[in-house]
Each structure stands twice: as structure tokens, then as C-alpha cells.
mmCIF file of C-alpha atoms and ligand atoms in Angstrom:
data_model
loop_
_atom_site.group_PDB
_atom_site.id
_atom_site.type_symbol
_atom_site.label_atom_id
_atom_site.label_comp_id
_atom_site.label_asym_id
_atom_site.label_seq_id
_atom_site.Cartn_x
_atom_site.Cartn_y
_atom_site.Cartn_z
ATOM 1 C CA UNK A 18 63.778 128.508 69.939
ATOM 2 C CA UNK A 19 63.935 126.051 72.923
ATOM 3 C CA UNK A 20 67.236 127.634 74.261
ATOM 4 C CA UNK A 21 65.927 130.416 74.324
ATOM 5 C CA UNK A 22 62.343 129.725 75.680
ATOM 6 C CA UNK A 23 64.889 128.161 78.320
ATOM 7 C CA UNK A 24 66.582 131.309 79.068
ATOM 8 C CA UNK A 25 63.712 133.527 79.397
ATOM 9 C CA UNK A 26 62.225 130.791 81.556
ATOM 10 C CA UNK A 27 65.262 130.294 84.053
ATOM 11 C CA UNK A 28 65.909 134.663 84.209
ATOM 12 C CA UNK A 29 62.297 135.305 84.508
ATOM 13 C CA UNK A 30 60.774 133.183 86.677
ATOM 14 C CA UNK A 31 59.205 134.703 89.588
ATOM 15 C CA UNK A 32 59.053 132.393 92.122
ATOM 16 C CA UNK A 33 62.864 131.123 93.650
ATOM 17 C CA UNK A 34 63.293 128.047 91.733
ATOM 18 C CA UNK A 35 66.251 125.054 91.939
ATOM 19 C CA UNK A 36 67.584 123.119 88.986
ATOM 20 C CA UNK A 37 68.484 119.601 89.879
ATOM 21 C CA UNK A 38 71.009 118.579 86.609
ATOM 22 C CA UNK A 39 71.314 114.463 87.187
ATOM 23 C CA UNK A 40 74.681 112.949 85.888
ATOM 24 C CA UNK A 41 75.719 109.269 85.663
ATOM 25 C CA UNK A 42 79.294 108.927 84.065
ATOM 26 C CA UNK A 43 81.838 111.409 83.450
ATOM 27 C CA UNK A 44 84.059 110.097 80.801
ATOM 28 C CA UNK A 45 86.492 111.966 78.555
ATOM 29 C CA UNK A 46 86.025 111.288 74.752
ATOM 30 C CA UNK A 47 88.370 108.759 74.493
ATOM 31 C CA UNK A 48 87.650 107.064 77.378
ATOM 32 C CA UNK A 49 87.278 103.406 75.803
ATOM 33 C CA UNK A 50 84.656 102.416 78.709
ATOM 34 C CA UNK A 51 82.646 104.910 76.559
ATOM 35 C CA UNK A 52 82.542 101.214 74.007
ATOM 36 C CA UNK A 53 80.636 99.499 76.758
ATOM 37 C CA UNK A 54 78.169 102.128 78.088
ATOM 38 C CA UNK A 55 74.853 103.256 76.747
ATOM 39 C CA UNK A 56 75.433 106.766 75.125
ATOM 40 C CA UNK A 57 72.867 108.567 77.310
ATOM 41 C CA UNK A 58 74.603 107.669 80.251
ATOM 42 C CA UNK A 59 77.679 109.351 79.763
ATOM 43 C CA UNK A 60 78.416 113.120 80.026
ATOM 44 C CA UNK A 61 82.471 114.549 79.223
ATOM 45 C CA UNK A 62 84.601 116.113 82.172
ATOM 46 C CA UNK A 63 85.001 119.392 79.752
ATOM 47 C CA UNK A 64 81.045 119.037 79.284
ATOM 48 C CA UNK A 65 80.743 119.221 83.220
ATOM 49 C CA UNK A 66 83.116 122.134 83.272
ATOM 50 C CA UNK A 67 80.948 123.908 81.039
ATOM 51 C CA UNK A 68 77.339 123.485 82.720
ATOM 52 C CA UNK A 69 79.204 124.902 86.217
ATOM 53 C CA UNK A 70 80.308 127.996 84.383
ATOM 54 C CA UNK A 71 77.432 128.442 82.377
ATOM 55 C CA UNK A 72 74.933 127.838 85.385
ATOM 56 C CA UNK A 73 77.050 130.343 86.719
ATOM 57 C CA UNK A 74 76.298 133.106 84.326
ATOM 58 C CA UNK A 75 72.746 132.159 83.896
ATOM 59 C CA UNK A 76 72.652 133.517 87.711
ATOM 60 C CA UNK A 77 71.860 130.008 89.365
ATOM 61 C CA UNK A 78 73.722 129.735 92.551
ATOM 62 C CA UNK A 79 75.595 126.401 93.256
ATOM 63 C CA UNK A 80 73.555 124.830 96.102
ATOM 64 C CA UNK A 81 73.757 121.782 98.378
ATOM 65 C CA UNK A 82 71.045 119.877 97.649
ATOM 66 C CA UNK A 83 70.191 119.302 101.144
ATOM 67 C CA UNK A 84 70.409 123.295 101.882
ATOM 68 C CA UNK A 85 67.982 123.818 99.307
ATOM 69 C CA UNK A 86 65.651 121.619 100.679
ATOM 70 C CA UNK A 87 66.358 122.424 104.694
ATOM 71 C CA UNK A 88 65.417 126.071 103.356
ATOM 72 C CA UNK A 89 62.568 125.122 101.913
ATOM 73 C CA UNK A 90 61.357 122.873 104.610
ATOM 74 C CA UNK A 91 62.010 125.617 107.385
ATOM 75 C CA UNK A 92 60.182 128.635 104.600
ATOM 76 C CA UNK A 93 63.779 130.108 104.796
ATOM 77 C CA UNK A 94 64.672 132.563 101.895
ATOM 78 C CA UNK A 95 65.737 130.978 98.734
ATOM 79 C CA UNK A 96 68.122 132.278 96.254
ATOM 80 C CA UNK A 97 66.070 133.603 93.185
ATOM 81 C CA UNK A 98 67.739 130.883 91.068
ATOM 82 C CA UNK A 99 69.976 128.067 92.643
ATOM 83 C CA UNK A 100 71.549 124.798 90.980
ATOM 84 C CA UNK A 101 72.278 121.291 92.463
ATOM 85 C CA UNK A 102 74.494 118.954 90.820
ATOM 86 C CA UNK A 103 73.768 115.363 91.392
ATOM 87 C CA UNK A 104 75.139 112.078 90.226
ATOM 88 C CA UNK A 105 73.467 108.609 89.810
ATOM 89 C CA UNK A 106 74.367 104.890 90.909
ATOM 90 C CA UNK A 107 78.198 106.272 92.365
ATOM 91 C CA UNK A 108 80.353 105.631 89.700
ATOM 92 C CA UNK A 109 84.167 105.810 90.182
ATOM 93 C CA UNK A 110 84.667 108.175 87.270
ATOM 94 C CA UNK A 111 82.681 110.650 89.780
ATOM 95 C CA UNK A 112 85.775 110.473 91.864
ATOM 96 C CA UNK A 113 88.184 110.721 88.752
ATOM 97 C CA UNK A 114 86.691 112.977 86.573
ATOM 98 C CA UNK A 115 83.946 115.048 88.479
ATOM 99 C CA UNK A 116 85.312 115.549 91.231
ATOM 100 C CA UNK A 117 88.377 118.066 90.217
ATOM 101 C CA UNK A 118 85.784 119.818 87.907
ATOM 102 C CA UNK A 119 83.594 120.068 91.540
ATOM 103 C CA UNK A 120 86.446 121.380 93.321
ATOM 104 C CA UNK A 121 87.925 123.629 90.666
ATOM 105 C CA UNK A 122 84.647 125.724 90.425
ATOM 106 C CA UNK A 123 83.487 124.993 93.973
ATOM 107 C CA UNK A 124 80.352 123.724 92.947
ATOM 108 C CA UNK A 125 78.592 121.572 95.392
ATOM 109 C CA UNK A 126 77.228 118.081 94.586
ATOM 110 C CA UNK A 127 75.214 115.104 95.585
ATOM 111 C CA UNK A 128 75.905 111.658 94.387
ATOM 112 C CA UNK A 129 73.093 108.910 94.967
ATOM 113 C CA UNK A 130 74.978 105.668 96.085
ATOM 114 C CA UNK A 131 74.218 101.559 95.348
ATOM 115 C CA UNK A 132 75.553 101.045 98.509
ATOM 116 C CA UNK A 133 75.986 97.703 98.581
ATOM 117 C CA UNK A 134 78.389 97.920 95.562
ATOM 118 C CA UNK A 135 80.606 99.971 97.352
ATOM 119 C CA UNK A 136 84.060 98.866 97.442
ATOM 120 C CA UNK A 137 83.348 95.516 95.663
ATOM 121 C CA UNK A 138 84.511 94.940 91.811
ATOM 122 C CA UNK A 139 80.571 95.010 90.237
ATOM 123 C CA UNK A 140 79.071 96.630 88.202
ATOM 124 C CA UNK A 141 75.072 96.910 87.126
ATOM 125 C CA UNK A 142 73.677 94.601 84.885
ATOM 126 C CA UNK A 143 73.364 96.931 81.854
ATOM 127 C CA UNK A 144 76.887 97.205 81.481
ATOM 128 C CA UNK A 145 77.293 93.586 81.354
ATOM 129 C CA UNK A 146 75.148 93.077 78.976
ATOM 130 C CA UNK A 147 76.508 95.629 76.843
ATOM 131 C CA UNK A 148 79.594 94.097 77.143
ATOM 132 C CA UNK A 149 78.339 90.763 76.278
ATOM 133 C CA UNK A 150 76.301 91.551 73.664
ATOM 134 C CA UNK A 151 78.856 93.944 71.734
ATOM 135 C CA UNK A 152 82.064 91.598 72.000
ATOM 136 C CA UNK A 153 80.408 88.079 71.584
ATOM 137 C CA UNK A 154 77.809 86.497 69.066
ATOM 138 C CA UNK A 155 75.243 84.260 71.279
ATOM 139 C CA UNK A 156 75.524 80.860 69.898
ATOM 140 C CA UNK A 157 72.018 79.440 68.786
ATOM 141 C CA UNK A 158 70.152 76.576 70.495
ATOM 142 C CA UNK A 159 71.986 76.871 73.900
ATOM 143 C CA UNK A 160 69.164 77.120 76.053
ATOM 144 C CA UNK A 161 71.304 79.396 78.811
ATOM 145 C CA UNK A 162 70.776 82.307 76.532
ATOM 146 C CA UNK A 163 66.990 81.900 75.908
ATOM 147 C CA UNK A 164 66.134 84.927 78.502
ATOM 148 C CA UNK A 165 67.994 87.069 76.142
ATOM 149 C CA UNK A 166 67.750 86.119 72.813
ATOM 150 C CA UNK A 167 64.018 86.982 73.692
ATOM 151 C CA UNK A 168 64.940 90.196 74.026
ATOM 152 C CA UNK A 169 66.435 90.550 70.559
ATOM 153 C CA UNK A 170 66.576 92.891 67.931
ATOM 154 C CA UNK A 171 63.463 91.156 65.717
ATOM 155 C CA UNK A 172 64.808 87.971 63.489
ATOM 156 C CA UNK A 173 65.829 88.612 60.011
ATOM 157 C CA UNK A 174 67.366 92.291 61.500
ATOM 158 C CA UNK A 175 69.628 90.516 63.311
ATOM 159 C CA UNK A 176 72.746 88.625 61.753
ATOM 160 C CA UNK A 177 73.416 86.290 64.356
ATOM 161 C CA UNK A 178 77.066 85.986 62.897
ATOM 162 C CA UNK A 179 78.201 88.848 64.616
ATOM 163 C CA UNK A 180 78.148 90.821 67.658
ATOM 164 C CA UNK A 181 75.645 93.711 68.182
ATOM 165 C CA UNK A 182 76.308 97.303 67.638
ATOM 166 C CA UNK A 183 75.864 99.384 71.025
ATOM 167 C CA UNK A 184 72.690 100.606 69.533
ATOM 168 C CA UNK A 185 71.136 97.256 68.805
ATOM 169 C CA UNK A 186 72.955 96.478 72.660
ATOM 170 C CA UNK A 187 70.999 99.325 74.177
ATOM 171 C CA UNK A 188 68.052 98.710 72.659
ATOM 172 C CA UNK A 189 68.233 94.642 74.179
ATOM 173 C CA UNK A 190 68.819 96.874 77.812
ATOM 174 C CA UNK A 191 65.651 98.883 77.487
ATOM 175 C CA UNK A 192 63.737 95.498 76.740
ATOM 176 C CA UNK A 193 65.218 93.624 79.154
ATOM 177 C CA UNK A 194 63.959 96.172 82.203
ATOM 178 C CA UNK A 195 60.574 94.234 81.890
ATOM 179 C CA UNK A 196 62.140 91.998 83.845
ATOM 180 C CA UNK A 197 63.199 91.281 87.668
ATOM 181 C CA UNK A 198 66.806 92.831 88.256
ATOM 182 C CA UNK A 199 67.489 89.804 90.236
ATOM 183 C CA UNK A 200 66.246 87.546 87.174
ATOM 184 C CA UNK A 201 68.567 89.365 84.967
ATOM 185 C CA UNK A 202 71.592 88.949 87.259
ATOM 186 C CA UNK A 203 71.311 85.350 88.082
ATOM 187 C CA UNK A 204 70.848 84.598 84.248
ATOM 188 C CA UNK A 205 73.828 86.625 84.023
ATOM 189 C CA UNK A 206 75.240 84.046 86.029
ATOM 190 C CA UNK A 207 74.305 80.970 84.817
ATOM 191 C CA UNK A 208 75.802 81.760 81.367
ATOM 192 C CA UNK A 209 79.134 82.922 83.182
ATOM 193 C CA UNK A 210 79.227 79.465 84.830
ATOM 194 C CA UNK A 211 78.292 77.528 81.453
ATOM 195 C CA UNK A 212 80.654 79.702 79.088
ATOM 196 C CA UNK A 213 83.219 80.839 81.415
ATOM 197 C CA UNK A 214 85.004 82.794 78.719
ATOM 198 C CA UNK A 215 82.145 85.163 78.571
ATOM 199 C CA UNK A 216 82.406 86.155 81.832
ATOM 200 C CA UNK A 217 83.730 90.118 82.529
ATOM 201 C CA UNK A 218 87.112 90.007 82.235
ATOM 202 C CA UNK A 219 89.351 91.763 85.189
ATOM 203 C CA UNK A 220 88.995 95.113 84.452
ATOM 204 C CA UNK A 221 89.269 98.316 86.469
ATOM 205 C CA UNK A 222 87.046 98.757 89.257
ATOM 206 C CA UNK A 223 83.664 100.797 87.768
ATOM 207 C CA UNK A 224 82.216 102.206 91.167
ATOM 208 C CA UNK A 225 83.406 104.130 94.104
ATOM 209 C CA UNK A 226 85.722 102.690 97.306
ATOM 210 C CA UNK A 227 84.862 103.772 100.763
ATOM 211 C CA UNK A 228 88.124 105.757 101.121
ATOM 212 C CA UNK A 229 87.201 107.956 97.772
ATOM 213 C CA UNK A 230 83.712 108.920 99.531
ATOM 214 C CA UNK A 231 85.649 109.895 102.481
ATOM 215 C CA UNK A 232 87.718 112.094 100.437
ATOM 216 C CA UNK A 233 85.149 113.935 98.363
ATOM 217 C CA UNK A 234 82.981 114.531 101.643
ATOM 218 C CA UNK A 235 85.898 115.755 103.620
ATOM 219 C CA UNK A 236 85.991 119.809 102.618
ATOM 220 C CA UNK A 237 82.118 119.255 102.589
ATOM 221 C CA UNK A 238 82.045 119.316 99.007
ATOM 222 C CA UNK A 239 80.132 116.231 98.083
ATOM 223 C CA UNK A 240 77.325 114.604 100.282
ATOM 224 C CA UNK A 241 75.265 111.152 100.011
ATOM 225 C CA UNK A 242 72.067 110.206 99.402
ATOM 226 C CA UNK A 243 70.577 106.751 98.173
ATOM 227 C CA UNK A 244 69.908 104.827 95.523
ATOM 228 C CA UNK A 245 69.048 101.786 96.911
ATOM 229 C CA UNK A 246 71.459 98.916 98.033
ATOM 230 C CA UNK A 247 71.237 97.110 94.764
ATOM 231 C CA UNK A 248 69.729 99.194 92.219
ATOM 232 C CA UNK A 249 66.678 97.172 91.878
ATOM 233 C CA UNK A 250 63.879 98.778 90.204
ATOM 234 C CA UNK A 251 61.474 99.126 93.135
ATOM 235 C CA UNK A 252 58.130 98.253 90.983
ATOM 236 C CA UNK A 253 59.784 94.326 89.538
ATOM 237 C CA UNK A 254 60.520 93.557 93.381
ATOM 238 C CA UNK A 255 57.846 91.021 94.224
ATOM 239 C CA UNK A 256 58.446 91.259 98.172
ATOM 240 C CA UNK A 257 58.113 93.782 100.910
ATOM 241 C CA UNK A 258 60.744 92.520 103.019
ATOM 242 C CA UNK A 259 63.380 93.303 99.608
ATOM 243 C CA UNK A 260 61.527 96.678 99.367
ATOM 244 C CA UNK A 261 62.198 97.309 102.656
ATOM 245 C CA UNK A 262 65.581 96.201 102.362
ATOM 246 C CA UNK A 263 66.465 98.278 99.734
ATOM 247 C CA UNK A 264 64.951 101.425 100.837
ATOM 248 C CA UNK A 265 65.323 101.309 104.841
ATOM 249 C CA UNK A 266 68.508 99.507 104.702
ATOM 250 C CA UNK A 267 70.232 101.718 102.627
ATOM 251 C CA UNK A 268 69.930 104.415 104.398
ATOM 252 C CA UNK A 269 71.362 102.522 107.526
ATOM 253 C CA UNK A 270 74.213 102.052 105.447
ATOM 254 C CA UNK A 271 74.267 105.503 104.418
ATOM 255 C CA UNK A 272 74.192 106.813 107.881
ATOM 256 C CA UNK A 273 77.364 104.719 108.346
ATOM 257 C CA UNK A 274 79.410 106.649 106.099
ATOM 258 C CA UNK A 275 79.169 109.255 108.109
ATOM 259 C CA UNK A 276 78.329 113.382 108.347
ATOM 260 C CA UNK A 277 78.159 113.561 104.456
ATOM 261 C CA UNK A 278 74.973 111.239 104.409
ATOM 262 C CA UNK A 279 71.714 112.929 103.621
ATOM 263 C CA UNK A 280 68.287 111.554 104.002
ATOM 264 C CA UNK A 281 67.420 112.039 100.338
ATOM 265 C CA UNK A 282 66.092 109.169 98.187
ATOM 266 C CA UNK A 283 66.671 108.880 94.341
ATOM 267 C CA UNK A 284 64.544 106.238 92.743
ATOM 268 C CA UNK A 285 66.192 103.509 90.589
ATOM 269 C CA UNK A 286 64.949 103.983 86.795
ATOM 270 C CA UNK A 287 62.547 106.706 88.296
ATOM 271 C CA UNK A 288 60.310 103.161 88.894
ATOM 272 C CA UNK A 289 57.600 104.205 91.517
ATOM 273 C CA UNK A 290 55.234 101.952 94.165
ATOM 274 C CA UNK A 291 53.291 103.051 96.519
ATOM 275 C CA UNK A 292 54.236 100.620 98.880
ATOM 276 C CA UNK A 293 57.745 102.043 97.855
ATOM 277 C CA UNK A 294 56.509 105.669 98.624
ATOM 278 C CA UNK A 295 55.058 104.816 102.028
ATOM 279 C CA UNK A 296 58.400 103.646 102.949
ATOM 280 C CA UNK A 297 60.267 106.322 101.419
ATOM 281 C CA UNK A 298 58.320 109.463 102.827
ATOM 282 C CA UNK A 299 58.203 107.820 106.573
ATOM 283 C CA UNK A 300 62.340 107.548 106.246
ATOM 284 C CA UNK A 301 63.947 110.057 104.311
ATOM 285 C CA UNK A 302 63.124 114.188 103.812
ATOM 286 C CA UNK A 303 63.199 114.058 100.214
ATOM 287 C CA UNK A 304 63.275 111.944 97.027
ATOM 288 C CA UNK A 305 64.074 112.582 93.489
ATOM 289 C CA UNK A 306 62.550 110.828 90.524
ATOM 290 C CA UNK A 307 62.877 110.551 87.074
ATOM 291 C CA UNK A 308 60.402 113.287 85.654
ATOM 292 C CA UNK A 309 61.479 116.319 84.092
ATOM 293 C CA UNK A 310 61.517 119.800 85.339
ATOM 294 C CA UNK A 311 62.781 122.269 88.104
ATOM 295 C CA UNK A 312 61.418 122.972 91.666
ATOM 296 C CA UNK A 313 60.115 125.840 92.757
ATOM 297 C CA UNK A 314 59.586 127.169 96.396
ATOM 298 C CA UNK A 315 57.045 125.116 98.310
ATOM 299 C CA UNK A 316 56.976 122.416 95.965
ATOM 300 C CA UNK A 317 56.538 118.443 97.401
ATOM 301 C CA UNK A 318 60.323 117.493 98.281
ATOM 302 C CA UNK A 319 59.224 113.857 97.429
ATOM 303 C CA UNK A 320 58.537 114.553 94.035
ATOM 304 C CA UNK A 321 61.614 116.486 92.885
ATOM 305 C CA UNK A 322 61.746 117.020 88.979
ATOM 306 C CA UNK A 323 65.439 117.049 87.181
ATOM 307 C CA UNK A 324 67.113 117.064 83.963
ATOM 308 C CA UNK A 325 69.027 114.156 82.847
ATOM 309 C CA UNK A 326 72.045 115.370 81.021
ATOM 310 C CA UNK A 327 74.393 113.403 78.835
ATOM 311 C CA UNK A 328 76.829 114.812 75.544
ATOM 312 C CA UNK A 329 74.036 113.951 73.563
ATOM 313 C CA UNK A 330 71.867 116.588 74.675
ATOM 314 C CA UNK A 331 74.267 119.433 76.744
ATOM 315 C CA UNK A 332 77.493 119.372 74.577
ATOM 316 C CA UNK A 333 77.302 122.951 74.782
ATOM 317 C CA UNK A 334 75.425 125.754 76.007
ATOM 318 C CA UNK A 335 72.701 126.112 73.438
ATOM 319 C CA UNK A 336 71.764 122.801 73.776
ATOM 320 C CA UNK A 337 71.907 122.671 77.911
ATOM 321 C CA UNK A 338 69.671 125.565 77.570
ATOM 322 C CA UNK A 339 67.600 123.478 74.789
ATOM 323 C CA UNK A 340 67.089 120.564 76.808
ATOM 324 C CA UNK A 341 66.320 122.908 79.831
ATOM 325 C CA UNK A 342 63.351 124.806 77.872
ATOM 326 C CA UNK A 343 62.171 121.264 76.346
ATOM 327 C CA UNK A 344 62.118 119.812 80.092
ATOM 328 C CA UNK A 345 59.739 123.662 80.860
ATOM 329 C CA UNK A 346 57.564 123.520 78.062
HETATM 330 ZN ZN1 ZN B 410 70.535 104.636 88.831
#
């Protein structure tokens, strides 16, 4: 019913309308980073594939973001139905796996970048946890894990004997975001520096170098837009001169990067101030949030609706079209 509410929705509508479709991680199936990542960030490279075709046929036309939104801006014409692919927080699996699926179809995309976790070795403080929490048991009493056991599946569901699932893991994530990102890192910390055989072991580098960026932008295939410089969730940041940071700033390091760069913001989490908002509609075009929907012709550009795709809810094209009709209802 809601695939095909979708598809009547999407051919009939009668005013031009764009489909953002937001990716984090593009893993294959036996990827085994897939052990360490919350399940509803990750989407397959032959899932990918799929949604480009299929868009495709549905009659949406691959679009820059950016175009889209120049158009828009300028009352230009706007294809009756146009798609923008766009990925979140600039994983290097966007490099690896999406980007051949990009370039195969010639499908345009936009990845939001952390950009001060460019070319380093680390990786957001989810993942760590998930690590943590799924490989090692927190030992009781130790007072450097107090931030987290708080944050615990509930007592006598928990056997403290052994690790968590990465259900019971991502359910500790979702509690932890009531607090500070900066809180959550420096704990982090502190119990890599008391219990150093708990901190992340060497592993492959999780987001994107400065020299794959350059590649992916140079046929013009991929562009830039931000994500912050940390991925702090704008409404736990206590000062202005961080919100500024991580809003202004980032875009001066964007602009660094070169041509590719576009002035469009993508909120961390989807987490909204209005301080944050000021700053965000006096220095970028455009911003993208969390909330669900497409964008039609006219609409605000700093309230752009998307769908959040993962294998859980596109793994094929009955339930991409579900999940669009859900997110049209
Ligand atoms: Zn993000």
C-alpha cells in the first residue's frame, strides 16, 4: 500500500519536486565494520546501485544538489521530478564503495564533510562506543565508567558478564546523545588512558583523505557541503564562540578544498538552535535537516526535507518506494 501510495505520489505530483535520499555508510554485506556500526547507518554498494536505476525509471532526474537549488533560487525551470544523492559525516567507504556506483551510472552526489576529521585516523564517538561496548564487559565499581554504565540497558536486563549485543550497544548510543559530544569524547578518553587495552585498536582509516575528495570532485561528480568541523550536535554546545566555530569555520575550511565546495549546511543529528539558524542562514544558501519528505519548487532551502535510507528500509524497490510514501503520508 505505501509503495504504491509512493509511486502515485512521486509520478503525479504536480508541482516539480526534488528527492534528497541521505546515505551514511556504504558497506557490502560482509563487510565486518558492519559488527561495529549501528544497523541504520549502513546502506550496501548493490543497494546504492539499485536506488540510481530505480530513481531512474521512476523518471527522477539525477541532479546536483546545488543546481537544484541555484534553479530554484533564480525561479529557473525545474525538471518535473529530479533526485539528489547525498552522504553524511564523509566516510571513506563513500570513496570505496559509492563512488564507482556514482560514476558507473553518472549520478551526481553531495557528501556533507566533518571537516576537521579529514585526513586524521578518528572516528565519531558512536562507533567507539559500539566498539567498546560489543567487544568488552565494563568492569563494576571503576568509577571511569560511571558516565556510561548510566546509560545502560536497565539492571537485571543486563548480564554484566558479557559484552553487549549491537542492539543493546545502539540503544546505550541513542541514550548517550543527552549528553555534550565533547563530554562523551573526553570520557572516552579518560577510560583509554586508565585501561589502555580498551583503547581502538589500529585499524583502517574510517573517513575520507584530502587526496580522495580531490579525486571524486575532479570530473565534477561529487561536491561538498558541511557538517560541521566536529560533528557536535549544535543544541548540547553550551557556547557561541564553539557554535560559531563549528558552523562559520567549517565552511572556511570547506572553501579551502576548493571548486567542489558548496555553501550548503547539513545539521548534525538534525539538532536545531536558533542561535544555530541565525548563523547558518547569514552564511550558507541552504541547509538540510533531519525531517522527512521531498521539496517542491519554491520551498525554504533552509529547511530541506530527506529520506534517510539504510538496508533496513530500501533493500529493494518496494520498500525504497515504501519508505518514500511513509516519509509523504
Ligand atoms: Zn552526521
Amino acid at each position: 500500500m505505501l509503495a504504491c501510495y509512493g509511486w502515485l505520489r512521486v509520478r503525479l505530483s504536480n508541482k516539480p519536486a526534488l528527492l534528497i535520499l541521505t546515505y551514511h555508510r556504504i558497506l557490502p554485506a560482509d563487510s565486518p565494520e558492519r559488527a561495529v556500526e549501528q544497523p541504520g547507518m549502513v546502506t550496501s554498494p548493490q543497494a546504492l546501485e539499485n536506488h540510481i536505476r530505480f530513481a531512474r525509471k521512476l523518471g527522477a532526474e539525477p541532479v546536483h544538489l546545488s543546481d537544484w537549488l541555484d534553479r530554484n533560487r533564480q525561479g529557473k525551470p525545474l525538471p518535473k521530478l529530479a533526485v539528489a544523492f547525498t552522504f553524511d559525516d564523509g566516510w571513506q567507504d563513500n570513496y570505496q564503495y559509492a563512488y564507482p556506483a556514482l560514476k558507473a551510472q553518472n549520478a551526481p552526489a553531495t557528501i556533507f564533510l566533518v571537516t576537521r576529521m579529514i585526513d586524521t585516523d578518528k572516528t565519531f564517538w558512536p562507533e567507539q562506543v559500539l566498539s567498546l561496548l560489543t567487544s568488552k564487559t565494563i568492569p563494576e565499581n571503576d568509577p571511569s565508567f560511571d558516565w556510561l554504565r548510566r546509560h545502560m540497558p536497565e539492571g537485571a536486563a543486563h548480564d554484566t558478564s558479557r559484552p553487549l549485543s549491537l542492539l543493546e550497544a545502539d540503544d546505550v548510543i541513542a541514550r548517550l546523545k543527552s549528553l555534550e559530544d565533547a563530554t562523551i569524547l573526553a570520557s572516552l578518553q579518560q577510560v583509554y588512558t586508565s585501561h589502555p587495552d580498551m583503547a581502538p585498536a589500529e585499524t583502517s582509516r574510517s573517513i575520507l583523505s584530502g587526496s580522495e575528495l580531490t579525486e571524486m570532485a575532479k570530473n565534477g561528480l561529487v561536491m561538498y557541503g558541511a557538517h560541521t568541523r566536529h560533528h557536535y550536535r549544535l543544541n548540547r554546545l553550551k557556547d557561541e564562540k564553539t557554535l560559531k566555530e563549528e558552523i562559520v569555520g567549517c565552511l572556511q575550511d570547506l572553501k579551502s578544498l576548493g571548486e567542489a565546495a558548496i555553501p550548503v549546511f547539513c545539521y548534525p543529528n538534525g539538532d536545531i538552535t536558533g542561535k544555530g539558524e541565525a548563523l547558518v542562514s547569514d552564511n550558507y544558501q541552504a541547509a538540510c535537516t533531519t525531517k522527512t519528505g521531498w521539496n517542491l519548487a519554491g520551498c525554504n532551502p533552509y529547511d530541506l526535507h530527506r529520506f534517510n535510507l539504510h538496508d533496513g528500509n530500501s533493500h529493494s524497490n518496494r520498500t525504497l518506494l515504501a519508505t518514500i510514501g511513509r516519509g509523504l503520508l
